[in-house]
Amino acid sequence: GAVVSQHPSWVICKSGTSVKIECRSLDFQATTMFWYRQFPKQSLMLMATSNEGSKATYEQGVEKDKFLINHASLTLSTLTVTSAHPEDSSFYICSALSGLPSTDTQYFGPGTRLTVL
Amino acid sequence: KQEVTQIPAALSVPEGENLVLNCSFTDSAIYNLQWFRQDPGKGLTSLLLIQSSQREQTSGRLNASLDKSSGRSTLYIAASQPGDSATYLCAVRSGNQFYFGTGTSLTVIP
């Protein structure tokens, strides 16, 4: 099946620094990728939709200047948390649409645990 | 805006029991519905995908049904095993947007 990877799997950083998270589709091309955020014992909250070669579409309430998304190729999207603060600590998950006609399934990465001190 | 609800929020059953997880959504104009499994601290694993034109999908001990008109889906797990313990999430796709339910935390007791 289609595989999506994320790097790093966990990161600890100091308040005020920036952190970049990579999302890669390993064996398929993904024109659309999604970034989610998940707080403990809660469901996923869509942050933004990332389309290759164009600007990301952010959900209401998500600061686009704080969460920078770049989808530079059909297999890579990055999320950069700028000037991170403790309240940004969360589990960030990306997903990619396979685009296969038969399934059009959303495949998820394993997630990145961000802790901001 | 689409709202997705899952009931119950938590479920504990003895090993071997059959069980049903419920998912409801407010807007029936969906493209598809997907059931996922999430283990603690991990990403999501897709279990079953039901297109809007389909009524059900089966994979092994799992069976998912979809009643679009009533805005409901069920995930049936037969002969539950301790390894089935996880959080189960349903998600509906409306256009290019995915809306997730709050999840059902399942514990299967050996």
Coordinates of N, CA and C in Angstrom, one line a residue:
Chain A
G1 N 0.8 -1.2 0.0 CA 0.0 0.0 0.0 C 0.8 1.3 0.0
A2 N 0.2 2.4 -0.2 CA 0.9 3.7 -0.2 C 1.5 4.0 1.2
V3 N 2.7 4.6 1.2 CA 3.3 4.9 2.4 C 3.6 6.4 2.5
V4 N 3.4 6.9 3.6 CA 3.7 8.3 3.9 C 4.6 8.4 5.1
S5 N 5.7 9.1 5.0 CA 6.6 9.2 6.1 C 6.7 10.6 6.6
Q6 N 7.0 10.8 7.9 CA 7.2 12.1 8.5 C 8.5 12.1 9.2
H7 N 9.2 13.3 9.1 CA 10.4 13.4 9.8 C 10.5 14.8 10.4
P8 N 10.9 15.0 11.6 CA 11.3 13.9 12.6 C 10.0 13.3 13.2
S9 N 10.2 12.2 13.9 CA 9.1 11.6 14.6 C 8.8 12.3 15.9
W10 N 9.8 12.9 16.5 CA 9.6 13.7 17.6 C 10.7 14.8 17.7
V11 N 10.4 15.9 18.3 CA 11.3 17.0 18.4 C 11.0 17.8 19.6
I12 N 12.1 18.2 20.3 CA 12.0 19.1 21.5 C 12.8 20.3 21.1
C13 N 12.1 21.5 21.3 CA 12.8 22.7 21.0 C 12.6 23.8 22.1
K14 N 13.4 24.8 22.0 CA 13.2 25.9 23.0 C 12.2 26.9 22.4
S15 N 11.5 27.6 23.3 CA 10.6 28.6 22.9 C 11.2 29.7 22.1
G16 N 10.6 30.1 21.0 CA 11.1 31.1 20.1 C 11.9 30.6 18.9
T17 N 12.2 29.3 18.9 CA 12.8 28.7 17.7 C 11.8 28.2 16.7
S18 N 12.3 27.9 15.5 CA 11.4 27.4 14.4 C 11.7 25.9 14.2
V19 N 10.7 25.2 13.9 CA 10.8 23.7 13.7 C 10.2 23.4 12.3
K20 N 10.9 22.6 11.5 CA 10.4 22.1 10.2 C 10.1 20.6 10.3
I21 N 8.9 20.3 9.8 CA 8.4 18.9 9.8 C 8.2 18.5 8.3
E22 N 8.8 17.4 7.9 CA 8.7 17.0 6.5 C 7.6 15.8 6.4
C23 N 6.9 15.9 5.3 CA 5.9 14.8 5.0 C 6.2 14.4 3.6
R24 N 6.5 13.1 3.4 CA 6.8 12.5 2.1 C 5.9 11.4 1.8
S25 N 5.5 11.4 0.5 CA 4.8 10.2 0.0 C 5.9 9.4 -0.7
L26 N 6.1 8.1 -0.2 CA 7.3 7.4 -0.6 C 7.1 6.6 -2.0
D27 N 5.9 6.2 -2.3 CA 5.7 5.4 -3.5 C 4.6 5.8 -4.3
F28 N 4.2 7.1 -4.2 CA 3.2 7.6 -5.0 C 3.3 9.1 -5.1
Q29 N 2.7 9.7 -6.0 CA 2.7 11.2 -6.1 C 1.4 11.7 -5.5
A30 N 1.6 12.8 -4.7 CA 0.4 13.3 -4.0 C 0.3 14.8 -4.4
T31 N -0.7 15.1 -5.2 CA -0.9 16.5 -5.5 C -1.5 17.3 -4.4
T32 N -2.1 16.5 -3.5 CA -2.7 17.2 -2.3 C -2.3 16.5 -1.0
M33 N -1.8 17.3 -0.1 CA -1.5 16.8 1.2 C -2.2 17.7 2.3
F34 N -2.4 17.1 3.4 CA -3.1 17.7 4.5 C -2.2 17.7 5.8
W35 N -2.4 18.8 6.5 CA -1.7 18.8 7.8 C -2.8 18.9 8.9
Y36 N -2.6 18.1 9.9 CA -3.5 18.0 11.0 C -2.7 18.2 12.3
R37 N -3.5 18.6 13.3 CA -3.0 18.7 14.6 C -3.9 17.9 15.6
Q38 N -3.3 17.3 16.5 CA -4.1 16.5 17.5 C -3.6 16.7 18.9
F39 N -4.5 17.1 19.7 CA -4.2 17.3 21.1 C -4.5 15.9 21.8
P40 N -3.9 15.7 23.0 CA -4.2 14.4 23.7 C -5.6 14.1 23.9
K41 N -6.0 12.9 23.6 CA -7.3 12.4 23.7 C -8.4 13.2 22.9
Q42 N -7.9 13.8 21.9 CA -8.9 14.5 21.0 C -8.7 14.1 19.6
S43 N -9.6 14.5 18.7 CA -9.6 14.0 17.4 C -8.6 14.9 16.6
L44 N -8.5 14.6 15.3 CA -7.6 15.4 14.4 C -8.3 16.7 14.0
M45 N -7.5 17.8 14.0 CA -8.0 19.1 13.6 C -7.3 19.5 12.3
L46 N -8.0 19.6 11.2 CA -7.3 20.0 10.0 C -6.8 21.4 10.1
M47 N -5.5 21.6 9.8 CA -4.9 22.9 9.8 C -4.9 23.5 8.5
A48 N -4.5 22.8 7.5 CA -4.3 23.3 6.1 C -4.3 22.2 5.1
T49 N -4.7 22.6 3.9 CA -4.6 21.8 2.7 C -3.5 22.3 1.8
S50 N -2.6 21.4 1.5 CA -1.4 21.8 0.7 C -1.5 21.2 -0.7
N51 N -1.4 22.1 -1.7 CA -1.4 21.6 -3.1 C -0.1 21.9 -3.7
E52 N 0.4 20.9 -4.4 CA 1.7 21.1 -5.1 C 1.7 22.3 -6.0
G53 N 2.7 23.1 -5.8 CA 2.9 24.2 -6.7 C 2.0 25.5 -6.4
S54 N 1.2 25.4 -5.4 CA 0.4 26.6 -5.1 C 0.4 26.8 -3.6
K55 N -0.2 27.9 -3.2 CA -0.3 28.3 -1.8 C -1.2 27.4 -1.0
A56 N -0.9 27.1 0.2 CA -1.7 26.3 1.0 C -3.0 27.0 1.4
T57 N -4.0 26.2 1.6 CA -5.3 26.8 2.1 C -5.4 26.5 3.6
Y58 N -5.5 27.5 4.4 CA -5.6 27.3 5.8 C -7.0 27.4 6.4
E59 N -7.2 26.6 7.4 CA -8.5 26.5 8.1 C -8.6 27.8 8.9
Q60 N -9.9 28.1 9.2 CA -10.1 29.3 10.0 C -9.5 29.1 11.4
G61 N -8.8 30.2 11.8 CA -8.2 30.2 13.1 C -6.8 29.7 13.1
V62 N -6.3 29.2 12.0 CA -4.9 28.8 11.9 C -4.1 29.9 11.3
E63 N -3.0 30.3 12.0 CA -2.2 31.5 11.5 C -1.2 31.0 10.4
K64 N -1.4 31.5 9.3 CA -0.6 31.1 8.1 C 0.8 31.6 8.3
D65 N 1.0 32.7 9.0 CA 2.4 33.2 9.2 C 3.2 32.4 10.2
K66 N 2.4 31.7 11.0 CA 3.1 30.9 12.1 C 3.3 29.5 11.6
F67 N 2.4 29.0 10.9 CA 2.5 27.6 10.3 C 2.7 27.7 8.8
L68 N 4.0 27.7 8.4 CA 4.3 27.9 7.0 C 4.3 26.5 6.3
I69 N 3.6 26.4 5.3 CA 3.5 25.2 4.5 C 4.1 25.4 3.1
N70 N 4.9 24.4 2.7 CA 5.5 24.4 1.4 C 5.3 23.1 0.8
H71 N 4.7 23.0 -0.4 CA 4.5 21.8 -1.1 C 5.2 21.9 -2.4
A72 N 6.5 21.7 -2.4 CA 7.4 22.0 -3.5 C 7.4 21.0 -4.6
S73 N 7.1 19.7 -4.2 CA 7.1 18.7 -5.2 C 5.9 17.7 -5.0
L74 N 5.7 16.8 -5.8 CA 4.6 15.9 -5.7 C 4.8 14.8 -4.6
T75 N 6.0 14.8 -4.0 CA 6.2 13.9 -2.9 C 6.6 14.5 -1.6
L76 N 6.6 15.8 -1.5 CA 7.1 16.4 -0.3 C 6.3 17.7 0.0
S77 N 5.9 17.7 1.3 CA 5.3 18.9 1.8 C 6.0 19.2 3.2
T78 N 6.2 20.4 3.5 CA 6.8 20.7 4.8 C 6.0 21.7 5.6
L79 N 6.0 21.5 6.9 CA 5.3 22.4 7.8 C 6.4 23.0 8.7
T80 N 6.5 24.3 8.7 CA 7.4 25.0 9.6 C 6.6 25.8 10.7
V81 N 6.9 25.4 11.9 CA 6.3 26.1 13.0 C 7.3 27.2 13.4
T82 N 6.9 28.4 13.2 CA 7.8 29.5 13.4 C 7.6 30.1 14.8
S83 N 8.7 30.5 15.4 CA 8.7 31.1 16.7 C 7.8 30.3 17.7
A84 N 8.2 29.1 17.8 CA 7.3 28.1 18.5 C 7.2 28.5 20.0
H85 N 6.0 28.3 20.6 CA 5.7 28.5 22.0 C 5.2 27.2 22.6
P86 N 5.2 27.1 23.9 CA 4.7 25.9 24.5 C 3.3 25.5 24.1
E87 N 2.5 26.4 23.8 CA 1.1 26.1 23.4 C 1.1 25.4 22.0
D88 N 2.2 25.5 21.3 CA 2.3 24.8 20.0 C 2.6 23.3 20.1
S89 N 2.9 22.9 21.4 CA 3.2 21.5 21.6 C 2.0 20.7 21.3
S90 N 2.2 19.7 20.4 CA 1.1 18.9 19.9 C 1.7 17.8 19.1
F91 N 0.7 17.0 18.6 CA 1.1 15.9 17.7 C 0.6 16.3 16.3
Y92 N 1.5 16.4 15.4 CA 1.2 16.9 14.0 C 1.3 15.7 13.1
I93 N 0.2 15.6 12.3 CA 0.1 14.5 11.4 C -0.2 15.0 10.0
C94 N 0.5 14.4 9.0 CA 0.2 14.8 7.6 C -0.5 13.6 6.9
S95 N -1.1 13.9 5.9 CA -1.7 12.9 5.0 C -1.6 13.3 3.6
A96 N -1.7 12.3 2.7 CA -1.6 12.5 1.3 C -2.7 11.8 0.6
L97 N -3.3 12.4 -0.4 CA -4.3 11.8 -1.3 C -3.5 11.0 -2.3
S98 N -3.9 9.7 -2.4 CA -3.2 8.8 -3.4 C -3.5 9.2 -4.8
G99 N -4.7 9.7 -5.0 CA -5.0 10.0 -6.4 C -5.3 8.9 -7.3
L100 N -5.2 7.6 -6.7 CA -5.5 6.5 -7.5 C -7.0 6.4 -7.8
P101 N -7.4 6.2 -9.0 CA -8.8 6.3 -9.4 C -9.6 5.3 -8.6
S102 N -9.0 4.1 -8.3 CA -9.8 3.1 -7.7 C -10.1 3.3 -6.2
T103 N -9.3 4.1 -5.6 CA -9.5 4.2 -4.1 C -9.5 5.7 -3.7
D104 N -8.7 6.5 -4.2 CA -8.6 7.9 -3.8 C -8.6 8.0 -2.2
T105 N -7.7 7.2 -1.7 CA -7.7 7.1 -0.2 C -6.7 8.1 0.4
Q106 N -7.0 8.5 1.6 CA -6.1 9.4 2.3 C -5.2 8.6 3.1
Y107 N -3.9 8.7 2.9 CA -2.9 7.9 3.6 C -2.2 8.8 4.6
F108 N -2.0 8.4 5.8 CA -1.5 9.2 6.9 C 0.0 8.9 7.2
G109 N 0.7 9.9 7.6 CA 2.1 9.7 8.1 C 2.0 9.2 9.6
P110 N 3.1 8.9 10.2 CA 3.1 8.4 11.5 C 3.0 9.4 12.6
G111 N 3.1 10.7 12.2 CA 3.0 11.8 13.1 C 4.3 12.3 13.6
T112 N 4.3 13.5 14.1 CA 5.5 14.1 14.7 C 5.1 14.8 16.0
R113 N 5.7 14.3 17.1 CA 5.4 14.9 18.4 C 6.3 16.1 18.7
L114 N 5.7 17.2 18.8 CA 6.5 18.5 19.0 C 6.3 18.9 20.5
T115 N 7.4 19.1 21.2 CA 7.4 19.6 22.5 C 8.2 20.9 22.6
V116 N 7.6 22.0 22.9 CA 8.2 23.3 23.0 C 8.4 23.6 24.5
L117 N 9.7 23.8 24.9 CA 10.0 24.1 26.3 C 9.9 25.6 26.6
Chain B
K1 N -21.5 23.5 8.1 CA -20.3 22.8 8.2 C -20.6 21.4 8.7
Q2 N -19.9 20.4 8.1 CA -20.0 19.0 8.5 C -19.6 18.8 9.9
E3 N -20.4 18.0 10.7 CA -20.1 17.6 12.0 C -20.2 16.1 12.1
V4 N -19.1 15.5 12.7 CA -19.0 14.1 12.7 C -19.0 13.7 14.2
T5 N -19.8 12.8 14.6 CA -19.9 12.3 16.0 C -19.7 10.8 16.1
Q6 N -19.0 10.4 17.1 CA -18.9 8.9 17.3 C -19.3 8.6 18.7
I7 N -20.1 7.5 18.7 CA -20.6 7.0 19.9 C -20.4 5.4 20.0
P8 N -19.9 4.9 21.1 CA -19.6 5.6 22.3 C -18.2 6.2 22.3
A9 N -17.9 7.0 23.2 CA -16.5 7.6 23.3 C -15.5 6.5 23.7
A10 N -16.0 5.6 24.5 CA -15.1 4.5 25.0 C -15.9 3.3 25.2
L11 N -15.2 2.2 24.9 CA -15.9 0.9 25.0 C -14.9 -0.2 25.5
S12 N -15.4 -1.0 26.4 CA -14.5 -2.1 26.9 C -15.3 -3.4 26.8
V13 N -14.7 -4.4 26.1 CA -15.4 -5.6 25.9 C -14.5 -6.8 26.2
P14 N -15.0 -7.9 26.6 CA -14.2 -9.1 26.8 C -13.8 -9.7 25.4
E15 N -12.7 -10.3 25.4 CA -12.2 -10.9 24.1 C -13.2 -11.9 23.5
G16 N -13.3 -11.9 22.2 CA -14.3 -12.8 21.6 C -15.6 -12.2 21.2
E17 N -15.9 -11.1 21.9 CA -17.2 -10.5 21.6 C -17.2 -9.8 20.3
N18 N -18.4 -9.7 19.7 CA -18.7 -8.9 18.5 C -19.1 -7.5 19.0
L19 N -18.7 -6.5 18.2 CA -19.0 -5.1 18.7 C -19.3 -4.2 17.5
V20 N -20.0 -3.1 17.8 CA -20.4 -2.1 16.8 C -20.0 -0.7 17.3
L21 N -19.3 0.0 16.4 CA -18.9 1.4 16.6 C -19.8 2.2 15.7
N22 N -20.2 3.4 16.2 CA -21.1 4.2 15.4 C -20.5 5.5 15.1
C23 N -20.9 6.0 13.9 CA -20.4 7.3 13.4 C -21.6 8.0 12.7
S24 N -21.9 9.2 13.1 CA -22.9 9.9 12.4 C -22.4 11.3 11.9
F25 N -23.0 11.7 10.8 CA -22.6 13.0 10.2 C -23.8 13.8 9.8
T26 N -23.6 15.1 9.8 CA -24.8 16.0 9.7 C -25.2 16.3 8.2
D27 N -24.2 16.3 7.3 CA -24.4 16.6 5.9 C -24.2 15.4 5.1
S28 N -25.3 15.0 4.4 CA -25.3 13.7 3.7 C -24.5 13.8 2.3
A29 N -24.2 15.0 2.0 CA -23.5 15.2 0.7 C -22.0 14.9 0.9
I30 N -21.7 13.7 0.9 CA -20.3 13.2 1.2 C -19.8 12.5 -0.1
Y31 N -18.5 12.5 -0.2 CA -17.8 11.8 -1.3 C -17.5 10.4 -0.9
N32 N -17.1 10.2 0.3 CA -16.8 8.9 0.9 C -16.7 9.0 2.4
L33 N -16.6 7.9 3.0 CA -16.4 7.8 4.5 C -15.3 6.7 4.7
Q34 N -14.4 7.0 5.7 CA -13.3 6.2 5.9 C -13.2 5.9 7.4
W35 N -12.9 4.7 7.7 CA -12.6 4.3 9.1 C -11.1 4.1 9.3
F36 N -10.6 4.6 10.4 CA -9.2 4.5 10.7 C -9.0 3.9 12.1
R37 N -7.8 3.4 12.3 CA -7.4 3.0 13.6 C -6.2 3.8 14.0
Q38 N -6.1 4.2 15.3 CA -5.0 4.9 15.8 C -4.5 4.3 17.1
D39 N -3.3 3.9 17.1 CA -2.7 3.4 18.3 C -2.1 4.6 19.1
P40 N -1.9 4.5 20.4 CA -1.4 5.6 21.2 C -0.1 6.2 20.7
G41 N -0.1 7.5 20.5 CA 1.1 8.1 20.0 C 1.5 7.8 18.6
K42 N 0.6 7.2 17.8 CA 0.9 6.8 16.5 C 0.0 7.6 15.5
G43 N 0.4 7.4 14.2 CA -0.5 8.0 13.1 C -1.7 7.1 12.9
L44 N -2.4 7.4 11.8 CA -3.6 6.6 11.5 C -3.4 5.6 10.5
T45 N -4.1 4.5 10.7 CA -4.1 3.4 9.7 C -5.5 3.2 9.1
S46 N -5.5 3.3 7.8 CA -6.8 3.2 7.1 C -7.3 1.7 7.2
L47 N -8.6 1.6 7.6 CA -9.2 0.2 7.8 C -10.1 0.0 6.6
L48 N -11.1 0.8 6.4 CA -12.0 0.6 5.3 C -12.4 2.0 4.7
L49 N -12.7 2.0 3.4 CA -13.1 3.2 2.7 C -14.4 2.8 2.0
I50 N -15.5 3.6 2.2 CA -16.7 3.4 1.6 C -17.1 4.6 0.7
Q51 N -17.2 4.3 -0.6 CA -17.6 5.4 -1.5 C -19.1 5.7 -1.2
S52 N -19.5 6.9 -1.6 CA -20.9 7.4 -1.3 C -21.9 6.5 -2.0
S53 N -21.5 5.8 -3.1 CA -22.5 5.0 -3.8 C -22.5 3.6 -3.2
Q54 N -21.7 3.3 -2.3 CA -21.6 1.9 -1.7 C -22.4 1.9 -0.4
R55 N -22.8 0.6 0.0 CA -23.5 0.4 1.2 C -22.6 -0.1 2.3
E56 N -21.6 -0.9 1.9 CA -20.8 -1.5 2.9 C -19.5 -2.0 2.3
Q57 N -18.5 -2.2 3.1 CA -17.2 -2.7 2.8 C -16.8 -3.7 3.8
T58 N -16.1 -4.7 3.4 CA -15.6 -5.8 4.4 C -14.1 -6.0 4.2
S59 N -13.5 -6.2 5.3 CA -12.1 -6.6 5.3 C -11.8 -7.5 6.5
G60 N -11.7 -8.8 6.3 CA -11.4 -9.7 7.4 C -12.5 -9.7 8.4
R61 N -12.2 -9.4 9.6 CA -13.2 -9.4 10.7 C -14.0 -8.0 10.8
L62 N -13.6 -7.1 9.9 CA -14.2 -5.8 9.9 C -15.3 -5.7 8.8
N63 N -16.4 -5.0 9.2 CA -17.4 -4.7 8.2 C -17.9 -3.3 8.5
A64 N -17.9 -2.4 7.5 CA -18.4 -1.1 7.7 C -19.6 -0.9 6.7
S65 N -20.6 -0.2 7.3 CA -21.8 0.1 6.5 C -22.0 1.6 6.4
L66 N -22.7 2.0 5.4 CA -22.9 3.4 5.2 C -24.4 3.6 4.8
D67 N -25.1 4.4 5.6 CA -26.4 4.9 5.2 C -26.4 6.4 5.0
K68 N -26.1 6.8 3.8 CA -25.9 8.2 3.6 C -27.1 9.1 3.9
S69 N -28.2 8.6 3.5 CA -29.4 9.4 3.7 C -29.7 9.7 5.2
S70 N -29.4 8.8 6.1 CA -29.6 9.0 7.5 C -28.3 9.6 8.2
G71 N -27.3 9.7 7.4 CA -26.0 10.2 8.0 C -25.4 9.3 9.0
R72 N -25.3 8.0 8.7 CA -24.8 7.1 9.7 C -23.9 6.0 9.0
S73 N -22.9 5.6 9.8 CA -22.0 4.5 9.4 C -21.7 3.7 10.7
T74 N -21.6 2.4 10.5 CA -21.2 1.6 11.6 C -20.0 0.7 11.2
L75 N -19.2 0.5 12.2 CA -18.0 -0.4 12.0 C -18.3 -1.6 12.9
Y76 N -18.4 -2.8 12.3 CA -18.6 -4.0 13.0 C -17.3 -4.8 13.1
I77 N -17.0 -5.2 14.3 CA -15.8 -6.0 14.5 C -16.2 -7.3 15.1
A78 N -15.9 -8.3 14.4 CA -16.3 -9.7 14.8 C -15.2 -10.3 15.6
A79 N -15.6 -11.1 16.6 CA -14.6 -11.9 17.4 C -13.4 -11.1 17.8
S80 N -13.7 -10.1 18.6 CA -12.7 -9.1 19.0 C -11.5 -9.8 19.7
Q81 N -10.3 -9.1 19.5 CA -9.1 -9.6 20.1 C -8.4 -8.5 20.8
P82 N -7.5 -8.8 21.8 CA -6.8 -7.8 22.5 C -6.0 -6.8 21.6
G83 N -5.6 -7.4 20.5 CA -4.8 -6.5 19.5 C -5.7 -5.5 18.8
D84 N -7.0 -5.6 19.0 CA -7.9 -4.7 18.4 C -8.0 -3.4 19.2
S85 N -7.5 -3.4 20.4 CA -7.5 -2.3 21.3 C -6.8 -1.1 20.7
A86 N -7.5 0.0 20.5 CA -7.0 1.2 19.9 C -8.1 2.2 19.8
T87 N -7.8 3.4 19.3 CA -8.9 4.4 19.1 C -9.3 4.3 17.6
Y88 N -10.6 4.2 17.4 CA -11.1 4.1 16.0 C -11.8 5.5 15.6
L89 N -11.4 6.0 14.5 CA -11.9 7.2 14.0 C -12.6 7.1 12.7
C90 N -13.7 7.8 12.5 CA -14.3 7.8 11.2 C -14.1 9.2 10.6
A91 N -14.0 9.3 9.3 CA -13.8 10.6 8.7 C -14.7 10.6 7.4
V92 N -15.4 11.7 7.2 CA -16.1 11.8 6.0 C -15.5 12.9 5.1
R93 N -15.5 12.6 3.8 CA -15.0 13.5 2.8 C -16.1 14.3 2.1
S94 N -16.1 15.6 2.2 CA -17.0 16.4 1.5 C -16.1 17.3 0.6
G95 N -16.2 17.1 -0.7 CA -15.3 17.8 -1.6 C -13.9 17.4 -1.3
N96 N -13.0 18.3 -1.1 CA -11.6 18.0 -0.7 C -11.4 18.2 0.7
Q97 N -12.4 18.3 1.5 CA -12.3 18.5 3.0 C -12.6 17.1 3.7
F98 N -11.8 16.9 4.7 CA -12.1 15.7 5.5 C -12.5 16.1 6.9
Y99 N -13.5 15.5 7.4 CA -14.0 15.9 8.8 C -13.9 14.6 9.6
F100 N -13.2 14.7 10.7 CA -13.0 13.6 11.6 C -14.0 13.6 12.8
G101 N -14.4 12.4 13.2 CA -15.1 12.2 14.4 C -14.2 12.3 15.6
T102 N -14.8 12.2 16.8 CA -14.0 12.4 18.0 C -13.4 11.0 18.4
G103 N -13.8 10.0 17.8 CA -13.1 8.7 18.1 C -13.8 7.9 19.1
T104 N -13.6 6.6 19.0 CA -14.1 5.6 20.1 C -12.8 4.9 20.5
S105 N -12.6 4.9 21.8 CA -11.4 4.2 22.4 C -11.9 2.8 22.8
L106 N -11.4 1.8 22.1 CA -11.8 0.4 22.4 C -10.7 -0.3 23.2
T107 N -11.2 -1.0 24.2 CA -10.3 -1.9 25.0 C -10.9 -3.3 25.0
V108 N -10.1 -4.2 24.5 CA -10.5 -5.6 24.5 C -9.8 -6.4 25.6
I109 N -10.5 -6.9 26.5 CA -9.9 -7.5 27.7 C -9.7 -9.0 27.5
P110 N -8.4 -9.4 27.7 CA -8.1 -10.8 27.4 C -8.9 -11.7 28.4

